[in-house]
């Protein structure tokens, strides 16, 4: 069994008879879609997408709790907020990042300006490092990015955090 960019991962039904967790698949070629998933902080939920709607699964029952945000654009990466499982950051194929509230079923923030689709997202466990739009910049930190590195600097000290 393998999982590569060309071979999408599958969850097989165990002998106990639990159900499969299936993503909505796009009507287009699977080669053009990205599979992505993340577990909630207490591992009770899994959020997953493969080019179609984003699915939220209950990990105790393997049942789909809800499906949200039909494409386009498709989700390319997902990250649960480390302290609030109702908030998810979603990287999109159209190069935007949105924060989505699963309880209210609404986009709470949209960040634009990336040149290509977003392929990775992560929250800081201490919540002291953020990615932001220029409109919301707190002028305390600066993010420097190149092809191989990402650095966060304190503006006043000009020191890498």
JSON list of N, CA and C in Angstrom, two decimals, residues 47-129:
[
{"chain": "A", "resi": 47, "resn": "UNK", "atom": "N", "xyz": [-10.97, 16.38, 9.58]},
{"chain": "A", "resi": 47, "resn": "UNK", "atom": "CA", "xyz": [-11.45, 17.21, 8.49]},
{"chain": "A", "resi": 47, "resn": "UNK", "atom": "C", "xyz": [-10.64, 16.82, 7.27]},
{"chain": "A", "resi": 48, "resn": "UNK", "atom": "N", "xyz": [-11.30, 16.65, 6.12]},
{"chain": "A", "resi": 48, "resn": "UNK", "atom": "CA", "xyz": [-10.63, 16.09, 4.96]},
{"chain": "A", "resi": 48, "resn": "UNK", "atom": "C", "xyz": [-11.26, 16.60, 3.66]},
{"chain": "A", "resi": 49, "resn": "UNK", "atom": "N", "xyz": [-10.44, 16.69, 2.62]},
{"chain": "A", "resi": 49, "resn": "UNK", "atom": "CA", "xyz": [-10.93, 17.08, 1.29]},
{"chain": "A", "resi": 49, "resn": "UNK", "atom": "C", "xyz": [-10.03, 16.48, 0.22]},
{"chain": "A", "resi": 50, "resn": "UNK", "atom": "N", "xyz": [-10.63, 16.19, -0.93]},
{"chain": "A", "resi": 50, "resn": "UNK", "atom": "CA", "xyz": [-9.89, 15.71, -2.10]},
{"chain": "A", "resi": 50, "resn": "UNK", "atom": "C", "xyz": [-10.46, 16.39, -3.33]},
{"chain": "A", "resi": 51, "resn": "UNK", "atom": "N", "xyz": [-10.44, 17.71, -3.36]},
{"chain": "A", "resi": 51, "resn": "UNK", "atom": "CA", "xyz": [-10.91, 18.44, -4.52]},
{"chain": "A", "resi": 51, "resn": "UNK", "atom": "C", "xyz": [-12.39, 18.76, -4.52]},
{"chain": "A", "resi": 52, "resn": "UNK", "atom": "N", "xyz": [-13.19, 18.08, -3.70]},
{"chain": "A", "resi": 52, "resn": "UNK", "atom": "CA", "xyz": [-14.62, 18.34, -3.61]},
{"chain": "A", "resi": 52, "resn": "UNK", "atom": "C", "xyz": [-14.93, 19.11, -2.34]},
{"chain": "A", "resi": 53, "resn": "UNK", "atom": "N", "xyz": [-16.13, 18.89, -1.81]},
{"chain": "A", "resi": 53, "resn": "UNK", "atom": "CA", "xyz": [-16.51, 19.54, -0.56]},
{"chain": "A", "resi": 53, "resn": "UNK", "atom": "C", "xyz": [-15.61, 19.07, 0.58]},
{"chain": "A", "resi": 54, "resn": "UNK", "atom": "N", "xyz": [-15.48, 19.91, 1.61]},
{"chain": "A", "resi": 54, "resn": "UNK", "atom": "CA", "xyz": [-14.70, 19.55, 2.78]},
{"chain": "A", "resi": 54, "resn": "UNK", "atom": "C", "xyz": [-15.61, 18.74, 3.70]},
{"chain": "A", "resi": 55, "resn": "UNK", "atom": "N", "xyz": [-15.12, 17.56, 4.13]},
{"chain": "A", "resi": 55, "resn": "UNK", "atom": "CA", "xyz": [-15.90, 16.67, 4.99]},
{"chain": "A", "resi": 55, "resn": "UNK", "atom": "C", "xyz": [-15.36, 16.70, 6.41]},
{"chain": "A", "resi": 56, "resn": "UNK", "atom": "N", "xyz": [-16.26, 16.68, 7.39]},
{"chain": "A", "resi": 56, "resn": "UNK", "atom": "CA", "xyz": [-15.88, 16.58, 8.80]},
{"chain": "A", "resi": 56, "resn": "UNK", "atom": "C", "xyz": [-16.44, 15.26, 9.30]},
{"chain": "A", "resi": 57, "resn": "UNK", "atom": "N", "xyz": [-15.53, 14.39, 9.81]},
{"chain": "A", "resi": 57, "resn": "UNK", "atom": "CA", "xyz": [-15.90, 13.06, 10.25]},
{"chain": "A", "resi": 57, "resn": "UNK", "atom": "C", "xyz": [-15.77, 12.93, 11.77]},
{"chain": "A", "resi": 58, "resn": "UNK", "atom": "N", "xyz": [-16.68, 12.16, 12.37]},
{"chain": "A", "resi": 58, "resn": "UNK", "atom": "CA", "xyz": [-16.58, 11.78, 13.78]},
{"chain": "A", "resi": 58, "resn": "UNK", "atom": "C", "xyz": [-15.68, 10.55, 13.84]},
{"chain": "A", "resi": 59, "resn": "UNK", "atom": "N", "xyz": [-14.58, 10.62, 14.58]},
{"chain": "A", "resi": 59, "resn": "UNK", "atom": "CA", "xyz": [-13.61, 9.53, 14.60]},
{"chain": "A", "resi": 59, "resn": "UNK", "atom": "C", "xyz": [-14.07, 8.35, 15.45]},
{"chain": "A", "resi": 60, "resn": "UNK", "atom": "N", "xyz": [-15.10, 8.51, 16.27]},
{"chain": "A", "resi": 60, "resn": "UNK", "atom": "CA", "xyz": [-15.61, 7.38, 17.05]},
{"chain": "A", "resi": 60, "resn": "UNK", "atom": "C", "xyz": [-16.54, 6.51, 16.21]},
{"chain": "A", "resi": 61, "resn": "UNK", "atom": "N", "xyz": [-17.32, 7.14, 15.34]},
{"chain": "A", "resi": 61, "resn": "UNK", "atom": "CA", "xyz": [-18.30, 6.40, 14.55]},
{"chain": "A", "resi": 61, "resn": "UNK", "atom": "C", "xyz": [-17.92, 6.29, 13.08]},
{"chain": "A", "resi": 62, "resn": "UNK", "atom": "N", "xyz": [-16.93, 7.07, 12.64]},
{"chain": "A", "resi": 62, "resn": "UNK", "atom": "CA", "xyz": [-16.52, 7.18, 11.23]},
{"chain": "A", "resi": 62, "resn": "UNK", "atom": "C", "xyz": [-17.63, 7.75, 10.35]},
{"chain": "A", "resi": 63, "resn": "UNK", "atom": "N", "xyz": [-18.63, 8.36, 10.96]},
{"chain": "A", "resi": 63, "resn": "UNK", "atom": "CA", "xyz": [-19.73, 8.96, 10.20]},
{"chain": "A", "resi": 63, "resn": "UNK", "atom": "C", "xyz": [-19.39, 10.39, 9.83]},
{"chain": "A", "resi": 64, "resn": "UNK", "atom": "N", "xyz": [-19.93, 10.83, 8.69]},
{"chain": "A", "resi": 64, "resn": "UNK", "atom": "CA", "xyz": [-19.77, 12.20, 8.25]},
{"chain": "A", "resi": 64, "resn": "UNK", "atom": "C", "xyz": [-20.66, 13.10, 9.10]},
{"chain": "A", "resi": 65, "resn": "UNK", "atom": "N", "xyz": [-20.06, 14.06, 9.78]},
{"chain": "A", "resi": 65, "resn": "UNK", "atom": "CA", "xyz": [-20.82, 15.00, 10.60]},
{"chain": "A", "resi": 65, "resn": "UNK", "atom": "C", "xyz": [-21.43, 16.10, 9.75]},
{"chain": "A", "resi": 66, "resn": "UNK", "atom": "N", "xyz": [-20.63, 16.61, 8.80]},
{"chain": "A", "resi": 66, "resn": "UNK", "atom": "CA", "xyz": [-21.13, 17.65, 7.89]},
{"chain": "A", "resi": 66, "resn": "UNK", "atom": "C", "xyz": [-20.16, 17.80, 6.74]},
{"chain": "A", "resi": 67, "resn": "UNK", "atom": "N", "xyz": [-20.65, 18.44, 5.69]},
{"chain": "A", "resi": 67, "resn": "UNK", "atom": "CA", "xyz": [-19.83, 18.80, 4.53]},
{"chain": "A", "resi": 67, "resn": "UNK", "atom": "C", "xyz": [-20.00, 20.29, 4.31]},
{"chain": "A", "resi": 68, "resn": "UNK", "atom": "N", "xyz": [-18.89, 20.97, 4.01]},
{"chain": "A", "resi": 68, "resn": "UNK", "atom": "CA", "xyz": [-18.93, 22.43, 3.87]},
{"chain": "A", "resi": 68, "resn": "UNK", "atom": "C", "xyz": [-18.13, 22.87, 2.67]},
{"chain": "A", "resi": 69, "resn": "UNK", "atom": "N", "xyz": [-18.34, 24.10, 2.28]},
{"chain": "A", "resi": 69, "resn": "UNK", "atom": "CA", "xyz": [-17.58, 24.83, 1.26]},
{"chain": "A", "resi": 69, "resn": "UNK", "atom": "C", "xyz": [-17.42, 24.07, -0.06]},
{"chain": "A", "resi": 70, "resn": "UNK", "atom": "N", "xyz": [-18.48, 23.99, -0.85]},
{"chain": "A", "resi": 70, "resn": "UNK", "atom": "CA", "xyz": [-18.34, 23.33, -2.15]},
{"chain": "A", "resi": 70, "resn": "UNK", "atom": "C", "xyz": [-17.39, 24.12, -3.05]},
{"chain": "A", "resi": 71, "resn": "UNK", "atom": "N", "xyz": [-16.57, 23.41, -3.85]},
{"chain": "A", "resi": 71, "resn": "UNK", "atom": "CA", "xyz": [-15.67, 24.11, -4.77]},
{"chain": "A", "resi": 71, "resn": "UNK", "atom": "C", "xyz": [-16.46, 24.64, -5.95]},
{"chain": "A", "resi": 72, "resn": "UNK", "atom": "N", "xyz": [-15.91, 25.46, -6.82]},
{"chain": "A", "resi": 72, "resn": "UNK", "atom": "CA", "xyz": [-14.56, 26.01, -6.71]},
{"chain": "A", "resi": 72, "resn": "UNK", "atom": "C", "xyz": [-14.53, 27.20, -5.76]},
{"chain": "A", "resi": 73, "resn": "UNK", "atom": "N", "xyz": [-13.42, 27.58, -5.25]},
{"chain": "A", "resi": 73, "resn": "UNK", "atom": "CA", "xyz": [-12.12, 26.91, -5.35]},
{"chain": "A", "resi": 73, "resn": "UNK", "atom": "C", "xyz": [-12.06, 25.70, -4.41]},
{"chain": "A", "resi": 74, "resn": "UNK", "atom": "N", "xyz": [-11.18, 24.77, -4.73]},
{"chain": "A", "resi": 74, "resn": "UNK", "atom": "CA", "xyz": [-11.01, 23.57, -3.92]},
{"chain": "A", "resi": 74, "resn": "UNK", "atom": "C", "xyz": [-10.04, 23.83, -2.78]},
{"chain": "A", "resi": 75, "resn": "UNK", "atom": "N", "xyz": [-10.25, 23.11, -1.67]},
{"chain": "A", "resi": 75, "resn": "UNK", "atom": "CA", "xyz": [-9.32, 23.18, -0.54]},
{"chain": "A", "resi": 75, "resn": "UNK", "atom": "C", "xyz": [-8.05, 22.41, -0.90]},
{"chain": "A", "resi": 76, "resn": "UNK", "atom": "N", "xyz": [-6.90, 22.99, -0.57]},
{"chain": "A", "resi": 76, "resn": "UNK", "atom": "CA", "xyz": [-5.62, 22.33, -0.84]},
{"chain": "A", "resi": 76, "resn": "UNK", "atom": "C", "xyz": [-4.87, 21.98, 0.44]},
{"chain": "A", "resi": 77, "resn": "UNK", "atom": "N", "xyz": [-5.23, 22.59, 1.57]},
{"chain": "A", "resi": 77, "resn": "UNK", "atom": "CA", "xyz": [-4.66, 22.23, 2.87]},
{"chain": "A", "resi": 77, "resn": "UNK", "atom": "C", "xyz": [-5.60, 22.70, 3.97]},
{"chain": "A", "resi": 78, "resn": "UNK", "atom": "N", "xyz": [-5.54, 22.00, 5.11]},
{"chain": "A", "resi": 78, "resn": "UNK", "atom": "CA", "xyz": [-6.46, 22.25, 6.21]},
{"chain": "A", "resi": 78, "resn": "UNK", "atom": "C", "xyz": [-5.70, 22.24, 7.53]},
{"chain": "A", "resi": 79, "resn": "UNK", "atom": "N", "xyz": [-6.12, 23.06, 8.48]},
{"chain": "A", "resi": 79, "resn": "UNK", "atom": "CA", "xyz": [-5.51, 23.06, 9.81]},
{"chain": "A", "resi": 79, "resn": "UNK", "atom": "C", "xyz": [-6.53, 23.49, 10.86]},
{"chain": "A", "resi": 80, "resn": "UNK", "atom": "N", "xyz": [-6.76, 22.62, 11.85]},
{"chain": "A", "resi": 80, "resn": "UNK", "atom": "CA", "xyz": [-7.60, 22.99, 12.98]},
{"chain": "A", "resi": 80, "resn": "UNK", "atom": "C", "xyz": [-6.86, 23.99, 13.86]},
{"chain": "A", "resi": 81, "resn": "UNK", "atom": "N", "xyz": [-7.60, 24.95, 14.42]},
{"chain": "A", "resi": 81, "resn": "UNK", "atom": "CA", "xyz": [-7.06, 25.87, 15.41]},
{"chain": "A", "resi": 81, "resn": "UNK", "atom": "C", "xyz": [-6.65, 25.03, 16.63]},
{"chain": "A", "resi": 82, "resn": "UNK", "atom": "N", "xyz": [-5.48, 25.29, 17.23]},
{"chain": "A", "resi": 82, "resn": "UNK", "atom": "CA", "xyz": [-5.01, 24.43, 18.33]},
{"chain": "A", "resi": 82, "resn": "UNK", "atom": "C", "xyz": [-5.83, 24.53, 19.62]},
{"chain": "A", "resi": 83, "resn": "UNK", "atom": "N", "xyz": [-6.62, 25.58, 19.79]},
{"chain": "A", "resi": 83, "resn": "UNK", "atom": "CA", "xyz": [-7.41, 25.72, 21.02]},
{"chain": "A", "resi": 83, "resn": "UNK", "atom": "C", "xyz": [-8.91, 25.69, 20.81]},
{"chain": "A", "resi": 84, "resn": "UNK", "atom": "N", "xyz": [-9.36, 25.79, 19.56]},
{"chain": "A", "resi": 84, "resn": "UNK", "atom": "CA", "xyz": [-10.79, 25.85, 19.29]},
{"chain": "A", "resi": 84, "resn": "UNK", "atom": "C", "xyz": [-11.10, 25.00, 18.06]},
{"chain": "A", "resi": 85, "resn": "UNK", "atom": "N", "xyz": [-11.65, 23.80, 18.30]},
{"chain": "A", "resi": 85, "resn": "UNK", "atom": "CA", "xyz": [-11.94, 22.87, 17.21]},
{"chain": "A", "resi": 85, "resn": "UNK", "atom": "C", "xyz": [-13.04, 23.33, 16.28]},
{"chain": "A", "resi": 86, "resn": "UNK", "atom": "N", "xyz": [-13.70, 24.43, 16.58]},
{"chain": "A", "resi": 86, "resn": "UNK", "atom": "CA", "xyz": [-14.72, 24.93, 15.67]},
{"chain": "A", "resi": 86, "resn": "UNK", "atom": "C", "xyz": [-14.12, 25.84, 14.60]},
{"chain": "A", "resi": 87, "resn": "UNK", "atom": "N", "xyz": [-12.84, 26.17, 14.70]},
{"chain": "A", "resi": 87, "resn": "UNK", "atom": "CA", "xyz": [-12.18, 27.06, 13.73]},
{"chain": "A", "resi": 87, "resn": "UNK", "atom": "C", "xyz": [-11.16, 26.27, 12.92]},
{"chain": "A", "resi": 88, "resn": "UNK", "atom": "N", "xyz": [-11.25, 26.43, 11.60]},
{"chain": "A", "resi": 88, "resn": "UNK", "atom": "CA", "xyz": [-10.34, 25.73, 10.69]},
{"chain": "A", "resi": 88, "resn": "UNK", "atom": "C", "xyz": [-9.76, 26.75, 9.72]},
{"chain": "A", "resi": 89, "resn": "UNK", "atom": "N", "xyz": [-8.45, 26.66, 9.48]},
{"chain": "A", "resi": 89, "resn": "UNK", "atom": "CA", "xyz": [-7.82, 27.44, 8.42]},
{"chain": "A", "resi": 89, "resn": "UNK", "atom": "C", "xyz": [-7.81, 26.56, 7.17]},
{"chain": "A", "resi": 90, "resn": "UNK", "atom": "N", "xyz": [-8.16, 27.16, 6.04]},
{"chain": "A", "resi": 90, "resn": "UNK", "atom": "CA", "xyz": [-8.28, 26.40, 4.79]},
{"chain": "A", "resi": 90, "resn": "UNK", "atom": "C", "xyz": [-7.49, 27.12, 3.71]},
{"chain": "A", "resi": 91, "resn": "UNK", "atom": "N", "xyz": [-6.48, 26.46, 3.18]},
{"chain": "A", "resi": 91, "resn": "UNK", "atom": "CA", "xyz": [-5.76, 26.96, 2.02]},
{"chain": "A", "resi": 91, "resn": "UNK", "atom": "C", "xyz": [-6.52, 26.55, 0.78]},
{"chain": "A", "resi": 92, "resn": "UNK", "atom": "N", "xyz": [-6.59, 27.46, -0.20]},
{"chain": "A", "resi": 92, "resn": "UNK", "atom": "CA", "xyz": [-7.43, 27.20, -1.36]},
{"chain": "A", "resi": 92, "resn": "UNK", "atom": "C", "xyz": [-6.61, 27.16, -2.65]},
{"chain": "A", "resi": 93, "resn": "UNK", "atom": "N", "xyz": [-7.19, 26.50, -3.65]},
{"chain": "A", "resi": 93, "resn": "UNK", "atom": "CA", "xyz": [-6.58, 26.37, -4.96]},
{"chain": "A", "resi": 93, "resn": "UNK", "atom": "C", "xyz": [-6.44, 27.72, -5.66]},
{"chain": "A", "resi": 94, "resn": "UNK", "atom": "N", "xyz": [-7.26, 28.69, -5.30]},
{"chain": "A", "resi": 94, "resn": "UNK", "atom": "CA", "xyz": [-7.20, 30.01, -5.94]},
{"chain": "A", "resi": 94, "resn": "UNK", "atom": "C", "xyz": [-6.26, 30.96, -5.19]},
{"chain": "A", "resi": 95, "resn": "UNK", "atom": "N", "xyz": [-5.38, 30.42, -4.36]},
{"chain": "A", "resi": 95, "resn": "UNK", "atom": "CA", "xyz": [-4.32, 31.15, -3.64]},
{"chain": "A", "resi": 95, "resn": "UNK", "atom": "C", "xyz": [-4.83, 32.02, -2.49]},
{"chain": "A", "resi": 96, "resn": "UNK", "atom": "N", "xyz": [-6.00, 31.70, -1.94]},
{"chain": "A", "resi": 96, "resn": "UNK", "atom": "CA", "xyz": [-6.49, 32.41, -0.76]},
{"chain": "A", "resi": 96, "resn": "UNK", "atom": "C", "xyz": [-6.42, 31.48, 0.46]},
{"chain": "A", "resi": 97, "resn": "UNK", "atom": "N", "xyz": [-6.46, 32.08, 1.63]},
{"chain": "A", "resi": 97, "resn": "UNK", "atom": "CA", "xyz": [-6.58, 31.35, 2.89]},
{"chain": "A", "resi": 97, "resn": "UNK", "atom": "C", "xyz": [-7.82, 31.90, 3.58]},
{"chain": "A", "resi": 98, "resn": "UNK", "atom": "N", "xyz": [-8.68, 30.99, 4.04]},
{"chain": "A", "resi": 98, "resn": "UNK", "atom": "CA", "xyz": [-9.86, 31.43, 4.78]},
{"chain": "A", "resi": 98, "resn": "UNK", "atom": "C", "xyz": [-9.85, 30.77, 6.15]},
{"chain": "A", "resi": 99, "resn": "UNK", "atom": "N", "xyz": [-10.41, 31.46, 7.13]},
{"chain": "A", "resi": 99, "resn": "UNK", "atom": "CA", "xyz": [-10.72, 30.82, 8.40]},
{"chain": "A", "resi": 99, "resn": "UNK", "atom": "C", "xyz": [-12.22, 30.59, 8.40]},
{"chain": "A", "resi": 100, "resn": "UNK", "atom": "N", "xyz": [-12.60, 29.40, 8.79]},
{"chain": "A", "resi": 100, "resn": "UNK", "atom": "CA", "xyz": [-14.00, 28.97, 8.71]},
{"chain": "A", "resi": 100, "resn": "UNK", "atom": "C", "xyz": [-14.46, 28.53, 10.09]},
{"chain": "A", "resi": 101, "resn": "UNK", "atom": "N", "xyz": [-15.63, 28.99, 10.51]},
{"chain": "A", "resi": 101, "resn": "UNK", "atom": "CA", "xyz": [-16.22, 28.58, 11.77]},
{"chain": "A", "resi": 101, "resn": "UNK", "atom": "C", "xyz": [-17.20, 27.45, 11.49]},
{"chain": "A", "resi": 102, "resn": "UNK", "atom": "N", "xyz": [-16.89, 26.25, 11.99]},
{"chain": "A", "resi": 102, "resn": "UNK", "atom": "CA", "xyz": [-17.72, 25.08, 11.73]},
{"chain": "A", "resi": 102, "resn": "UNK", "atom": "C", "xyz": [-19.07, 25.16, 12.43]},
{"chain": "A", "resi": 103, "resn": "UNK", "atom": "N", "xyz": [-19.16, 25.85, 13.56]},
{"chain": "A", "resi": 103, "resn": "UNK", "atom": "CA", "xyz": [-20.44, 25.97, 14.28]},
{"chain": "A", "resi": 103, "resn": "UNK", "atom": "C", "xyz": [-21.40, 26.91, 13.57]},
{"chain": "A", "resi": 104, "resn": "UNK", "atom": "N", "xyz": [-20.90, 28.04, 13.11]},
{"chain": "A", "resi": 104, "resn": "UNK", "atom": "CA", "xyz": [-21.78, 29.01, 12.44]},
{"chain": "A", "resi": 104, "resn": "UNK", "atom": "C", "xyz": [-21.82, 28.84, 10.92]},
{"chain": "A", "resi": 105, "resn": "UNK", "atom": "N", "xyz": [-20.99, 27.91, 10.40]},
{"chain": "A", "resi": 105, "resn": "UNK", "atom": "CA", "xyz": [-20.92, 27.66, 8.94]},
{"chain": "A", "resi": 105, "resn": "UNK", "atom": "C", "xyz": [-20.67, 28.93, 8.15]},
{"chain": "A", "resi": 106, "resn": "UNK", "atom": "N", "xyz": [-19.66, 29.69, 8.57]},
{"chain": "A", "resi": 106, "resn": "UNK", "atom": "CA", "xyz": [-19.34, 30.90, 7.83]},
{"chain": "A", "resi": 106, "resn": "UNK", "atom": "C", "xyz": [-17.84, 31.16, 7.80]},
{"chain": "A", "resi": 107, "resn": "UNK", "atom": "N", "xyz": [-17.41, 31.80, 6.72]},
{"chain": "A", "resi": 107, "resn": "UNK", "atom": "CA", "xyz": [-16.03, 32.26, 6.60]},
{"chain": "A", "resi": 107, "resn": "UNK", "atom": "C", "xyz": [-15.88, 33.48, 7.49]},
{"chain": "A", "resi": 108, "resn": "UNK", "atom": "N", "xyz": [-14.90, 33.45, 8.40]},
{"chain": "A", "resi": 108, "resn": "UNK", "atom": "CA", "xyz": [-14.71, 34.57, 9.33]},
{"chain": "A", "resi": 108, "resn": "UNK", "atom": "C", "xyz": [-13.61, 35.51, 8.89]},
{"chain": "A", "resi": 109, "resn": "UNK", "atom": "N", "xyz": [-12.71, 35.04, 8.06]},
{"chain": "A", "resi": 109, "resn": "UNK", "atom": "CA", "xyz": [-11.63, 35.90, 7.56]},
{"chain": "A", "resi": 109, "resn": "UNK", "atom": "C", "xyz": [-11.13, 35.32, 6.25]},
{"chain": "A", "resi": 110, "resn": "UNK", "atom": "N", "xyz": [-10.75, 36.19, 5.33]},
{"chain": "A", "resi": 110, "resn": "UNK", "atom": "CA", "xyz": [-10.22, 35.76, 4.04]},
{"chain": "A", "resi": 110, "resn": "UNK", "atom": "C", "xyz": [-8.92, 36.53, 3.79]},
{"chain": "A", "resi": 111, "resn": "UNK", "atom": "N", "xyz": [-7.83, 35.80, 3.56]},
{"chain": "A", "resi": 111, "resn": "UNK", "atom": "CA", "xyz": [-6.53, 36.40, 3.28]},
{"chain": "A", "resi": 111, "resn": "UNK", "atom": "C", "xyz": [-6.20, 36.15, 1.82]},
{"chain": "A", "resi": 112, "resn": "UNK", "atom": "N", "xyz": [-5.87, 37.20, 1.10]},
{"chain": "A", "resi": 112, "resn": "UNK", "atom": "CA", "xyz": [-5.55, 37.09, -0.32]},
{"chain": "A", "resi": 112, "resn": "UNK", "atom": "C", "xyz": [-4.15, 37.63, -0.56]},
{"chain": "A", "resi": 113, "resn": "UNK", "atom": "N", "xyz": [-3.59, 37.30, -1.71]},
{"chain": "A", "resi": 113, "resn": "UNK", "atom": "CA", "xyz": [-2.31, 37.88, -2.08]},
{"chain": "A", "resi": 113, "resn": "UNK", "atom": "C", "xyz": [-1.22, 36.88, -2.40]},
{"chain": "A", "resi": 114, "resn": "UNK", "atom": "N", "xyz": [-1.47, 35.58, -2.21]},
{"chain": "A", "resi": 114, "resn": "UNK", "atom": "CA", "xyz": [-0.47, 34.60, -2.60]},
{"chain": "A", "resi": 114, "resn": "UNK", "atom": "C", "xyz": [-0.44, 34.48, -4.12]},
{"chain": "A", "resi": 115, "resn": "UNK", "atom": "N", "xyz": [0.72, 34.11, -4.65]},
{"chain": "A", "resi": 115, "resn": "UNK", "atom": "CA", "xyz": [0.87, 34.01, -6.10]},
{"chain": "A", "resi": 115, "resn": "UNK", "atom": "C", "xyz": [0.34, 32.69, -6.64]},
{"chain": "A", "resi": 116, "resn": "UNK", "atom": "N", "xyz": [0.41, 31.62, -5.85]},
{"chain": "A", "resi": 116, "resn": "UNK", "atom": "CA", "xyz": [-0.02, 30.30, -6.30]},
{"chain": "A", "resi": 116, "resn": "UNK", "atom": "C", "xyz": [-0.88, 29.67, -5.22]},
{"chain": "A", "resi": 117, "resn": "UNK", "atom": "N", "xyz": [-1.42, 28.47, -5.51]},
{"chain": "A", "resi": 117, "resn": "UNK", "atom": "CA", "xyz": [-2.28, 27.82, -4.52]},
{"chain": "A", "resi": 117, "resn": "UNK", "atom": "C", "xyz": [-1.52, 27.56, -3.22]},
{"chain": "A", "resi": 118, "resn": "UNK", "atom": "N", "xyz": [-2.24, 27.61, -2.13]},
{"chain": "A", "resi": 118, "resn": "UNK", "atom": "CA", "xyz": [-1.66, 27.42, -0.80]},
{"chain": "A", "resi": 118, "resn": "UNK", "atom": "C", "xyz": [-1.50, 25.92, -0.56]},
{"chain": "A", "resi": 119, "resn": "UNK", "atom": "N", "xyz": [-0.30, 25.49, -0.20]},
{"chain": "A", "resi": 119, "resn": "UNK", "atom": "CA", "xyz": [-0.03, 24.06, -0.07]},
{"chain": "A", "resi": 119, "resn": "UNK", "atom": "C", "xyz": [0.23, 23.61, 1.36]},
{"chain": "A", "resi": 120, "resn": "UNK", "atom": "N", "xyz": [0.35, 24.52, 2.31]},
{"chain": "A", "resi": 120, "resn": "UNK", "atom": "CA", "xyz": [0.60, 24.12, 3.69]},
{"chain": "A", "resi": 120, "resn": "UNK", "atom": "C", "xyz": [0.18, 25.22, 4.65]},
{"chain": "A", "resi": 121, "resn": "UNK", "atom": "N", "xyz": [-0.39, 24.82, 5.77]},
{"chain": "A", "resi": 121, "resn": "UNK", "atom": "CA", "xyz": [-0.81, 25.75, 6.82]},
{"chain": "A", "resi": 121, "resn": "UNK", "atom": "C", "xyz": [-0.49, 25.15, 8.17]},
{"chain": "A", "resi": 122, "resn": "UNK", "atom": "N", "xyz": [-0.19, 25.99, 9.14]},
{"chain": "A", "resi": 122, "resn": "UNK", "atom": "CA", "xyz": [0.02, 25.53, 10.51]},
{"chain": "A", "resi": 122, "resn": "UNK", "atom": "C", "xyz": [-0.26, 26.67, 11.46]},
{"chain": "A", "resi": 123, "resn": "UNK", "atom": "N", "xyz": [-0.81, 26.34, 12.61]},
{"chain": "A", "resi": 123, "resn": "UNK", "atom": "CA", "xyz": [-0.99, 27.31, 13.68]},
{"chain": "A", "resi": 123, "resn": "UNK", "atom": "C", "xyz": [0.16, 27.17, 14.65]},
{"chain": "A", "resi": 124, "resn": "UNK", "atom": "N", "xyz": [0.52, 28.25, 15.29]},
{"chain": "A", "resi": 124, "resn": "UNK", "atom": "CA", "xyz": [1.48, 28.21, 16.39]},
{"chain": "A", "resi": 124, "resn": "UNK", "atom": "C", "xyz": [0.74, 27.69, 17.63]},
{"chain": "A", "resi": 125, "resn": "UNK", "atom": "N", "xyz": [1.34, 26.73, 18.34]},
{"chain": "A", "resi": 125, "resn": "UNK", "atom": "CA", "xyz": [0.69, 26.21, 19.55]},
{"chain": "A", "resi": 125, "resn": "UNK", "atom": "C", "xyz": [0.53, 27.27, 20.63]},
{"chain": "A", "resi": 126, "resn": "UNK", "atom": "N", "xyz": [1.44, 28.24, 20.66]},
{"chain": "A", "resi": 126, "resn": "UNK", "atom": "CA", "xyz": [1.34, 29.31, 21.66]},
{"chain": "A", "resi": 126, "resn": "UNK", "atom": "C", "xyz": [0.55, 30.50, 21.13]},
{"chain": "A", "resi": 127, "resn": "UNK", "atom": "N", "xyz": [0.16, 30.44, 19.88]},
{"chain": "A", "resi": 127, "resn": "UNK", "atom": "CA", "xyz": [-0.64, 31.48, 19.22]},
{"chain": "A", "resi": 127, "resn": "UNK", "atom": "C", "xyz": [0.04, 32.84, 19.21]},
{"chain": "A", "resi": 128, "resn": "UNK", "atom": "N", "xyz": [1.38, 32.86, 19.23]},
{"chain": "A", "resi": 128, "resn": "UNK", "atom": "CA", "xyz": [2.07, 34.15, 19.19]},
{"chain": "A", "resi": 128, "resn": "UNK", "atom": "C", "xyz": [2.71, 34.43, 17.84]},
{"chain": "A", "resi": 129, "resn": "UNK", "atom": "N", "xyz": [2.51, 33.54, 16.87]},
{"chain": "A", "resi": 129, "resn": "UNK", "atom": "CA", "xyz": [3.00, 33.76, 15.52]},
{"chain": "A", "resi": 129, "resn": "UNK", "atom": "C", "xyz": [1.79, 33.65, 14.59]}
]
